[in-house]
Every structure is written in C-alpha cells, then in structure tokens.
Tab-separated table of C-alpha atoms in Angstrom:
chain	number	residue	atom	x	y	z
A	1	UNK	CA	39.656	-23.394	-10.789
A	2	UNK	CA	35.996	-21.758	-11.288
A	3	UNK	CA	34.506	-21.410	-7.907
A	4	UNK	CA	31.695	-23.148	-8.178
A	5	UNK	CA	33.826	-25.895	-8.589
A	6	UNK	CA	35.441	-25.525	-5.740
A	7	UNK	CA	31.938	-25.330	-3.515
A	8	UNK	CA	31.039	-29.101	-5.532
A	9	UNK	CA	34.451	-30.284	-3.703
A	10	UNK	CA	33.233	-29.651	-0.756
A	11	UNK	CA	30.152	-31.075	-1.130
A	12	UNK	CA	31.667	-33.752	-2.362
A	13	UNK	CA	33.867	-34.968	0.292
A	14	UNK	CA	31.413	-34.726	2.609
A	15	UNK	CA	29.362	-36.691	1.041
A	16	UNK	CA	32.169	-38.940	1.354
A	17	UNK	CA	32.110	-38.772	4.629
A	18	UNK	CA	28.765	-39.659	5.237
A	19	UNK	CA	28.547	-42.633	2.588
A	20	UNK	CA	31.422	-43.718	4.858
A	21	UNK	CA	29.761	-43.337	8.080
A	22	UNK	CA	26.749	-45.681	6.613
A	23	UNK	CA	29.067	-47.491	5.500
A	24	UNK	CA	31.202	-48.415	8.423
A	25	UNK	CA	28.248	-47.412	10.715
A	26	UNK	CA	30.457	-46.843	13.389
A	27	UNK	CA	27.985	-43.985	14.580
A	28	UNK	CA	23.894	-46.175	14.279
A	29	UNK	CA	22.868	-45.772	10.704
A	30	UNK	CA	19.701	-43.956	11.798
A	31	UNK	CA	21.313	-41.285	13.418
A	32	UNK	CA	24.035	-40.971	10.029
A	33	UNK	CA	20.693	-40.934	7.837
A	34	UNK	CA	19.233	-37.679	9.800
A	35	UNK	CA	22.865	-35.580	9.171
A	36	UNK	CA	22.631	-33.899	5.968
A	37	UNK	CA	19.120	-32.695	7.501
A	38	UNK	CA	20.599	-31.674	10.543
A	39	UNK	CA	23.959	-30.416	8.356
A	40	UNK	CA	21.196	-28.083	6.349
A	41	UNK	CA	19.181	-27.063	9.047
A	42	UNK	CA	22.595	-26.219	10.452
A	43	UNK	CA	23.282	-23.989	7.377
A	44	UNK	CA	19.898	-22.090	7.756
A	45	UNK	CA	20.289	-21.112	11.390
A	46	UNK	CA	23.785	-20.090	10.411
A	47	UNK	CA	22.343	-17.676	7.741
A	48	UNK	CA	20.136	-16.167	9.987
A	49	UNK	CA	21.944	-15.740	12.724
A	50	UNK	CA	24.301	-14.087	10.395
A	51	UNK	CA	21.889	-11.709	8.864
A	52	UNK	CA	20.292	-11.148	12.263
A	53	UNK	CA	23.721	-9.949	13.896
A	54	UNK	CA	24.349	-7.739	11.004
A	55	UNK	CA	21.393	-6.450	11.171
A	56	UNK	CA	21.425	-5.285	15.221
A	57	UNK	CA	24.923	-4.348	14.362
A	58	UNK	CA	24.795	-2.138	10.709
A	59	UNK	CA	26.089	0.764	11.825
A	60	UNK	CA	24.244	3.597	11.228
A	61	UNK	CA	26.062	7.735	11.018
A	62	UNK	CA	23.169	9.813	11.480
A	63	UNK	CA	25.395	12.329	12.526
A	64	UNK	CA	27.312	11.743	9.114
A	65	UNK	CA	23.891	13.817	7.661
A	66	UNK	CA	24.041	16.521	9.480
A	67	UNK	CA	27.394	17.053	8.498
A	68	UNK	CA	26.914	16.812	4.944
A	69	UNK	CA	23.812	19.087	5.098
A	70	UNK	CA	26.428	22.171	6.681
A	71	UNK	CA	29.098	21.202	3.529
A	72	UNK	CA	26.157	21.814	1.152
A	73	UNK	CA	25.516	24.733	2.222
A	74	UNK	CA	28.703	26.174	2.281
A	75	UNK	CA	29.332	24.349	-1.335
A	76	UNK	CA	26.282	26.238	-2.708
A	77	UNK	CA	27.918	29.698	-0.997
A	78	UNK	CA	30.698	29.481	-2.541
A	79	UNK	CA	29.978	27.942	-6.330
A	80	UNK	CA	27.181	30.608	-6.448
A	81	UNK	CA	30.181	33.363	-5.527
A	82	UNK	CA	31.629	31.757	-8.544
A	83	UNK	CA	29.004	32.175	-11.253
A	84	UNK	CA	27.308	28.167	-10.850
A	85	UNK	CA	23.887	28.104	-11.103
A	86	UNK	CA	23.327	25.629	-7.996
A	87	UNK	CA	18.774	26.879	-7.918
A	88	UNK	CA	16.359	24.627	-7.384
A	89	UNK	CA	16.279	21.390	-9.114
B	1	UNK	CA	77.906	-1.663	-31.067
B	2	UNK	CA	78.182	1.969	-30.047
B	3	UNK	CA	74.816	2.328	-30.975
B	4	UNK	CA	73.414	-0.442	-29.540
B	5	UNK	CA	75.370	0.770	-26.058
B	6	UNK	CA	73.566	4.078	-26.914
B	7	UNK	CA	70.032	3.003	-26.818
B	8	UNK	CA	70.661	1.031	-23.895
B	9	UNK	CA	71.817	4.031	-22.179
B	10	UNK	CA	68.615	6.087	-23.396
B	11	UNK	CA	66.692	3.203	-21.982
B	12	UNK	CA	67.852	3.356	-19.047
B	13	UNK	CA	67.792	7.460	-18.362
B	14	UNK	CA	63.828	6.923	-19.103
B	15	UNK	CA	63.438	4.554	-17.244
B	16	UNK	CA	65.046	6.066	-14.167
B	17	UNK	CA	63.593	9.316	-15.732
B	18	UNK	CA	60.570	7.679	-15.348
B	19	UNK	CA	60.549	6.254	-11.570
B	20	UNK	CA	61.623	9.916	-10.348
B	21	UNK	CA	58.572	11.322	-12.016
B	22	UNK	CA	56.795	8.507	-10.228
B	23	UNK	CA	58.076	9.254	-6.921
B	24	UNK	CA	57.614	12.636	-7.433
B	25	UNK	CA	54.548	12.760	-7.651
B	26	UNK	CA	51.068	10.599	-8.226
B	27	UNK	CA	48.497	11.283	-10.496
B	28	UNK	CA	45.066	10.414	-9.143
B	29	UNK	CA	41.559	10.434	-11.791
B	30	UNK	CA	38.177	10.310	-10.356
B	31	UNK	CA	35.984	9.063	-12.515
B	32	UNK	CA	32.550	10.135	-11.943
B	33	UNK	CA	29.370	8.968	-13.890
B	34	UNK	CA	26.251	11.092	-14.011
B	35	UNK	CA	22.784	11.735	-15.283
B	36	UNK	CA	20.755	14.280	-14.118
B	37	UNK	CA	22.919	14.928	-11.309
B	38	UNK	CA	23.079	18.803	-12.225
B	39	UNK	CA	23.348	19.899	-8.370
B	40	UNK	CA	25.180	17.334	-7.241
B	41	UNK	CA	27.957	17.364	-9.563
B	42	UNK	CA	28.453	20.731	-8.585
B	43	UNK	CA	28.387	19.707	-5.034
B	44	UNK	CA	30.349	16.493	-5.525
B	45	UNK	CA	33.625	19.023	-7.038
B	46	UNK	CA	33.579	21.728	-5.098
B	47	UNK	CA	34.245	18.610	-2.072
B	48	UNK	CA	36.336	17.143	-3.773
B	49	UNK	CA	38.333	19.723	-5.030
B	50	UNK	CA	38.844	21.380	-0.690
B	51	UNK	CA	39.421	17.297	0.548
B	52	UNK	CA	42.126	16.445	-1.982
B	53	UNK	CA	44.258	20.432	-2.282
B	54	UNK	CA	47.514	18.545	-1.224
B	55	UNK	CA	47.273	15.719	-4.445
B	56	UNK	CA	47.466	16.281	-8.038
B	57	UNK	CA	44.040	15.100	-9.430
B	58	UNK	CA	41.653	15.037	-12.563
B	59	UNK	CA	38.004	14.858	-12.151
B	60	UNK	CA	36.493	13.645	-15.491
B	61	UNK	CA	33.016	13.054	-15.856
B	62	UNK	CA	31.457	10.822	-17.833
B	63	UNK	CA	27.708	12.348	-18.480
B	64	UNK	CA	25.391	10.258	-20.571
B	65	UNK	CA	23.006	12.961	-22.177
B	66	UNK	CA	21.202	14.129	-19.497
B	67	UNK	CA	18.459	16.468	-20.517
B	68	UNK	CA	18.333	17.819	-17.126
B	69	UNK	CA	21.672	21.295	-17.340
B	70	UNK	CA	23.494	18.100	-16.282
B	71	UNK	CA	26.656	19.248	-19.183
B	72	UNK	CA	26.011	23.381	-18.773
B	73	UNK	CA	26.676	23.137	-15.156
B	74	UNK	CA	30.043	21.337	-15.920
B	75	UNK	CA	31.141	24.001	-17.730
B	76	UNK	CA	30.766	26.082	-15.864
B	77	UNK	CA	33.202	24.131	-13.194
B	78	UNK	CA	35.432	23.936	-15.675
B	79	UNK	CA	35.624	27.877	-16.041
B	80	UNK	CA	35.754	28.174	-12.021
B	81	UNK	CA	38.553	25.141	-11.609
B	82	UNK	CA	39.903	24.894	-14.813
B	83	UNK	CA	38.829	22.370	-17.987
B	84	UNK	CA	42.623	20.580	-17.604
B	85	UNK	CA	41.369	19.743	-13.857
B	86	UNK	CA	37.600	19.164	-14.922
B	87	UNK	CA	37.146	16.932	-18.129
B	88	UNK	CA	33.723	16.112	-19.267
B	89	UNK	CA	33.621	13.256	-21.609
B	90	UNK	CA	29.798	13.004	-22.532
B	91	UNK	CA	27.921	9.933	-23.977
B	92	UNK	CA	25.159	10.813	-26.725
B	93	UNK	CA	22.792	9.040	-23.812
B	94	UNK	CA	21.966	6.387	-21.188
B	95	UNK	CA	24.558	3.725	-22.169
B	96	UNK	CA	25.280	2.265	-18.754
B	97	UNK	CA	27.637	2.120	-15.746
B	98	UNK	CA	30.433	-0.076	-16.363
B	99	UNK	CA	31.121	1.189	-20.024
B	100	UNK	CA	30.820	4.933	-18.552
B	101	UNK	CA	33.946	3.961	-17.113
B	102	UNK	CA	35.334	1.804	-19.432
B	103	UNK	CA	35.021	5.402	-21.547
B	104	UNK	CA	36.403	7.591	-18.600
B	105	UNK	CA	39.673	5.593	-18.585
B	106	UNK	CA	39.977	6.236	-21.917
B	107	UNK	CA	40.606	9.253	-21.489
B	108	UNK	CA	41.849	9.402	-17.823
B	109	UNK	CA	45.617	10.618	-17.200
B	110	UNK	CA	46.621	9.407	-13.550
B	111	UNK	CA	48.154	6.661	-11.745
B	112	UNK	CA	45.516	6.004	-10.116
B	113	UNK	CA	42.140	5.439	-11.200
B	114	UNK	CA	39.294	6.732	-8.451
B	115	UNK	CA	35.920	6.300	-9.413
B	116	UNK	CA	32.285	7.355	-6.806
B	117	UNK	CA	29.036	8.162	-7.093
B	118	UNK	CA	27.264	11.131	-8.039
B	119	UNK	CA	24.994	11.769	-5.569
B	120	UNK	CA	26.576	12.492	-2.286
B	121	UNK	CA	25.712	9.445	-1.015
B	122	UNK	CA	29.934	9.516	-1.465
B	123	UNK	CA	31.829	11.781	0.788
B	124	UNK	CA	34.857	13.114	-1.020
B	125	UNK	CA	36.321	13.480	2.244
B	126	UNK	CA	37.122	9.852	2.342
B	127	UNK	CA	39.868	10.906	-1.210
B	128	UNK	CA	42.541	11.082	1.696
B	129	UNK	CA	41.724	8.284	3.702
B	130	UNK	CA	41.967	5.703	0.056
B	131	UNK	CA	45.444	7.809	-0.905
B	132	UNK	CA	47.358	7.187	2.691
B	133	UNK	CA	45.475	3.671	2.941
B	134	UNK	CA	47.310	3.063	-1.002
B	135	UNK	CA	50.755	4.512	-0.016
B	136	UNK	CA	51.007	2.647	2.975
B	137	UNK	CA	50.208	-0.663	2.542
B	138	UNK	CA	51.227	-0.835	-2.084
B	139	UNK	CA	47.996	-2.340	-2.748
B	140	UNK	CA	46.388	-2.407	-6.111
B	141	UNK	CA	43.234	-2.032	-5.077
B	142	UNK	CA	41.769	0.328	-2.029
B	143	UNK	CA	37.581	-0.255	-1.434
B	144	UNK	CA	35.211	1.333	0.944
B	145	UNK	CA	33.232	-0.519	2.988
B	146	UNK	CA	30.354	0.608	4.791
B	147	UNK	CA	30.059	-2.701	7.062
B	148	UNK	CA	32.985	-2.153	9.637
B	149	UNK	CA	33.864	0.250	12.989
B	150	UNK	CA	33.711	4.292	11.716
B	151	UNK	CA	31.741	3.152	8.582
B	152	UNK	CA	27.734	3.462	8.118
B	153	UNK	CA	25.071	4.202	6.025
B	154	UNK	CA	22.037	6.715	7.217
B	155	UNK	CA	18.945	7.113	5.804
B	156	UNK	CA	18.219	3.230	4.791
B	157	UNK	CA	14.654	1.481	6.392
B	158	UNK	CA	15.240	-1.509	8.037
B	159	UNK	CA	13.951	-3.602	5.147
B	160	UNK	CA	16.803	-2.448	3.354
B	161	UNK	CA	18.781	-2.567	5.320
B	162	UNK	CA	17.746	-6.911	5.917
B	163	UNK	CA	17.856	-6.737	2.434
B	164	UNK	CA	21.682	-5.623	2.345
B	165	UNK	CA	22.230	-7.626	5.236
B	166	UNK	CA	21.119	-10.747	3.282
B	167	UNK	CA	22.006	-9.833	0.344
B	168	UNK	CA	26.203	-9.871	1.925
B	169	UNK	CA	25.763	-13.192	3.819
B	170	UNK	CA	24.826	-14.715	0.868
B	171	UNK	CA	27.423	-13.490	-1.429
B	172	UNK	CA	30.286	-14.405	1.956
B	173	UNK	CA	28.763	-17.959	1.980
B	174	UNK	CA	29.094	-18.810	-1.485
B	175	UNK	CA	31.381	-16.908	-3.198
B	176	UNK	CA	34.567	-16.260	-0.309
B	177	UNK	CA	35.585	-13.128	-1.554
B	178	UNK	CA	37.300	-11.591	0.923
B	179	UNK	CA	36.238	-8.144	1.090
B	180	UNK	CA	33.250	-7.404	3.315
B	181	UNK	CA	31.202	-4.385	0.828
B	182	UNK	CA	30.967	-6.322	-2.766
B	183	UNK	CA	28.386	-3.930	-4.187
B	184	UNK	CA	30.601	-0.428	-2.815
B	185	UNK	CA	31.311	1.342	-5.569
B	186	UNK	CA	33.288	4.052	-3.992
B	187	UNK	CA	37.025	2.568	-5.307
B	188	UNK	CA	40.315	3.136	-5.787
B	189	UNK	CA	42.549	1.213	-8.456
B	190	UNK	CA	45.649	1.099	-9.819
B	191	UNK	CA	45.625	2.170	-13.326
B	192	UNK	CA	47.002	-1.084	-15.032
B	193	UNK	CA	44.629	-3.202	-12.451
B	194	UNK	CA	41.769	-1.138	-13.102
B	195	UNK	CA	42.179	-1.895	-17.462
B	196	UNK	CA	43.288	-5.735	-16.985
B	197	UNK	CA	40.101	-6.399	-14.772
B	198	UNK	CA	37.739	-4.546	-16.269
B	199	UNK	CA	38.508	-6.166	-19.498
B	200	UNK	CA	36.802	-9.427	-18.221
B	201	UNK	CA	33.821	-7.853	-16.517
B	202	UNK	CA	31.117	-8.310	-18.917
B	203	UNK	CA	28.249	-7.359	-16.212
B	204	UNK	CA	26.696	-4.219	-15.791
B	205	UNK	CA	25.035	-1.718	-13.815
B	206	UNK	CA	25.198	-2.216	-9.663
B	207	UNK	CA	26.493	-6.083	-10.474
B	208	UNK	CA	29.677	-4.474	-12.256
B	209	UNK	CA	31.397	-3.456	-9.158
B	210	UNK	CA	30.507	-6.646	-7.933
B	211	UNK	CA	32.231	-8.504	-10.274
B	212	UNK	CA	34.870	-6.183	-10.688
B	213	UNK	CA	35.959	-6.585	-6.811
B	214	UNK	CA	35.434	-10.891	-7.442
B	215	UNK	CA	37.569	-11.065	-10.274
B	216	UNK	CA	39.782	-9.123	-8.737
B	217	UNK	CA	39.875	-10.979	-5.747
B	218	UNK	CA	40.051	-13.903	-7.651
B	219	UNK	CA	42.974	-12.617	-10.185
B	220	UNK	CA	44.894	-12.083	-7.006
B	221	UNK	CA	45.398	-8.846	-6.586
B	222	UNK	CA	45.991	-6.615	-3.134
B	223	UNK	CA	42.964	-5.013	-2.340
B	224	UNK	CA	42.345	-2.991	1.515
B	225	UNK	CA	39.069	-1.824	2.558
B	226	UNK	CA	39.258	1.767	4.604
B	227	UNK	CA	35.696	2.347	5.699
B	228	UNK	CA	32.964	4.667	4.546
B	229	UNK	CA	30.115	6.273	5.313
B	230	UNK	CA	26.880	6.291	3.086
B	231	UNK	CA	24.238	9.079	3.440
B	232	UNK	CA	21.239	8.155	0.982
B	233	UNK	CA	20.843	10.232	-1.919
B	234	UNK	CA	19.491	14.186	-0.426
B	235	UNK	CA	18.630	15.470	-4.046
B	236	UNK	CA	16.910	13.483	-7.192
B	237	UNK	CA	15.971	10.124	-7.566
B	238	UNK	CA	17.747	6.668	-7.136
B	239	UNK	CA	18.073	5.099	-10.185
B	240	UNK	CA	18.025	1.558	-8.706
B	241	UNK	CA	14.303	0.168	-9.701
B	242	UNK	CA	12.602	-3.058	-8.293
B	243	UNK	CA	13.881	-5.733	-10.464
B	244	UNK	CA	17.305	-5.121	-7.814
B	245	UNK	CA	18.035	-8.184	-6.235
B	246	UNK	CA	16.767	-10.280	-8.824
B	247	UNK	CA	19.590	-8.708	-10.280
B	248	UNK	CA	21.891	-9.666	-7.510
B	249	UNK	CA	20.917	-13.092	-7.507
B	250	UNK	CA	21.696	-13.140	-11.419
B	251	UNK	CA	24.848	-11.744	-10.599
B	252	UNK	CA	26.186	-14.286	-7.832
B	253	UNK	CA	25.295	-17.564	-10.165
B	254	UNK	CA	27.134	-15.676	-12.742
B	255	UNK	CA	29.906	-15.239	-10.914
B	256	UNK	CA	29.434	-18.642	-9.117
B	257	UNK	CA	30.062	-20.265	-12.501
B	258	UNK	CA	32.781	-17.800	-14.384
B	259	UNK	CA	35.105	-17.179	-11.313
C-alpha cells in the first residue's frame, strides 16, 4: 500500500471517531467541535518539542575534527613520499 | 540419463564451491563519486587502505570530468596501490550522484557495495564497523547514522542544525522509515539489494539517498545502523546549493505518494 494511503486511512479513522462522538454526544457537543483544533495544536507542539529536544541533544564531535587533522598530516606525508601530488588545492 | 546426472553433479559441485568461496572471503567494492576532489580523494584512499588491511576490497572512483586534475591524482594513486585495487571509471561530464553509483556498480566485482563521500566528512575508520555489523546481523543494508550516541556532527552552525532536525522530524512523522538518518550517504549494501533498490529509484542529488533507504525499508530489507561522525569538509567547496530545502520537501512529497 502506498504510504499516503496509510496516512489517509489514519485520518479517516480519526474523522470517523470524531463524527461518532458528535452524533452520540457522549461528550458535550461544544467540546467535541473543538477536538480537531486541539489535535492540530498538539501535533504542532509535538513537532516543535521534538525539534527542540533534538537540537538540545544534538550530538557533536569536536574531538573528531582534531583527530582528522592528525590523519590528514599522516596521509600527506605518506603520499608525498610515494610521489602523489598533495600540494595546495 | 547419465548425462543428466553429470550435469546435476556439476551444478552441485559448482554451488558448493561458490559457497565455500563466499565463506572464505567477502569482497567489498567501495564506490566514491568525485568532482573536483584532487586532494581529498588522495587522503580518503590512504585512510581506506590503512583501515581495511584485513579485508578484501576495491575502490571504484567515478569522476565526473573534474577540471582540477582529480583524475591525474587517481592515476598516481594507482601507481602506489595498484590498478586492480583503485579503479578509475570516469564519465565525461557532471551527470549527477544517483547515476554515478549506477555507473560504478557496473564495474564492481564485490559481494558488497559501500558508498561514501569523497570530501572526508565520512572517515574511512568506520568502514570496519559497517562490515562487522553486517557480519553479526546478516543485514542487507548497514547505514551510518549521525544522530545517535557515539555519532555526531562537527562544524555545523545553529541554523544548519535546526534545519537538519526539522527535516528529520518531518520525515520521521510522515514517512515512518525505520531509520534515524535518512539523508546519510555512508552505507553498505548487499550487492543484490543495491541493484534491486537502485532500479526503482528515480531521484537525483541528495534526495537519492533518502529514496534508496525508504524504498529499501518498504521492500522489507533488513537494515541496521552504526554510529558515524560527520566532520564538515575541510578542503574544497560544498556542492549543496541554496535550494536544498525545497528539493528536500519535494522529495518528501514524492516519497509519500510513490512508496
């Protein structure tokens, strides 16, 4: 099944639940009307939260940059001795 | 009847032999597309040979007609490491990333295909961990991820990090791909899996990487991840343009509809 269909099926299911809530009025209607708004807002909050958390915990590796510099020097020395052109770019 | 038996034993003999051969030693073909990477490619190849001493491998460089003399450097490297280990398979002009792998694999003789960037942002020291992970799990694909413990990125500013996180959350929410780093391009593929997936991929540029892994996931391939670090390029200029975000969103919608 195409992925978009899965997502649409999910949306239809959610809409179905919402309509049945409206029809059966288990919850007062005025509340039920607002549920989709809450859903959208909470989705947005979830997204922002995930981006925020991801940004705070973003893994960085400054030590790798200095290790790489060492490797570059080592590589250049070896390659130069073998006659490979590793001069300025 | 006798003839049939003969053929059967012959086939049987051949399969057991090829199984034995495969058990003995797997070969890895590392495909590296280049464009104006004369210094970086030399350093990368030195590091590949340093870190893969215990393995059988070949490096296939697909150069898109770099005007900076990348191919001359590769010829010098062939003198050092041998023309059978360092293969230059050039193309006349810039033809894009996706087709570069397609071109590279035609010349590959390995059981596994490894793809990586030439700009030193992918360090060859991680190659053994890809191979080990594949051996341990029997996975068809091992993909490097920057977004887990022991992984990481260096040299990105806040905006770049923000964009990357935003793009990732969006893709995870919409596509449910089952891997944490969609646009990473440091990966190991079983040769058959690579050929199968690439035949149904149409995207170009870096959306290509995303489409490869999403299609692989949908096709039910066993995908494993290993942490890698990503150090932003030291030499040369980045080839990503300003329309990066738009291209990404287009790719996302395309994958939503077609996979």
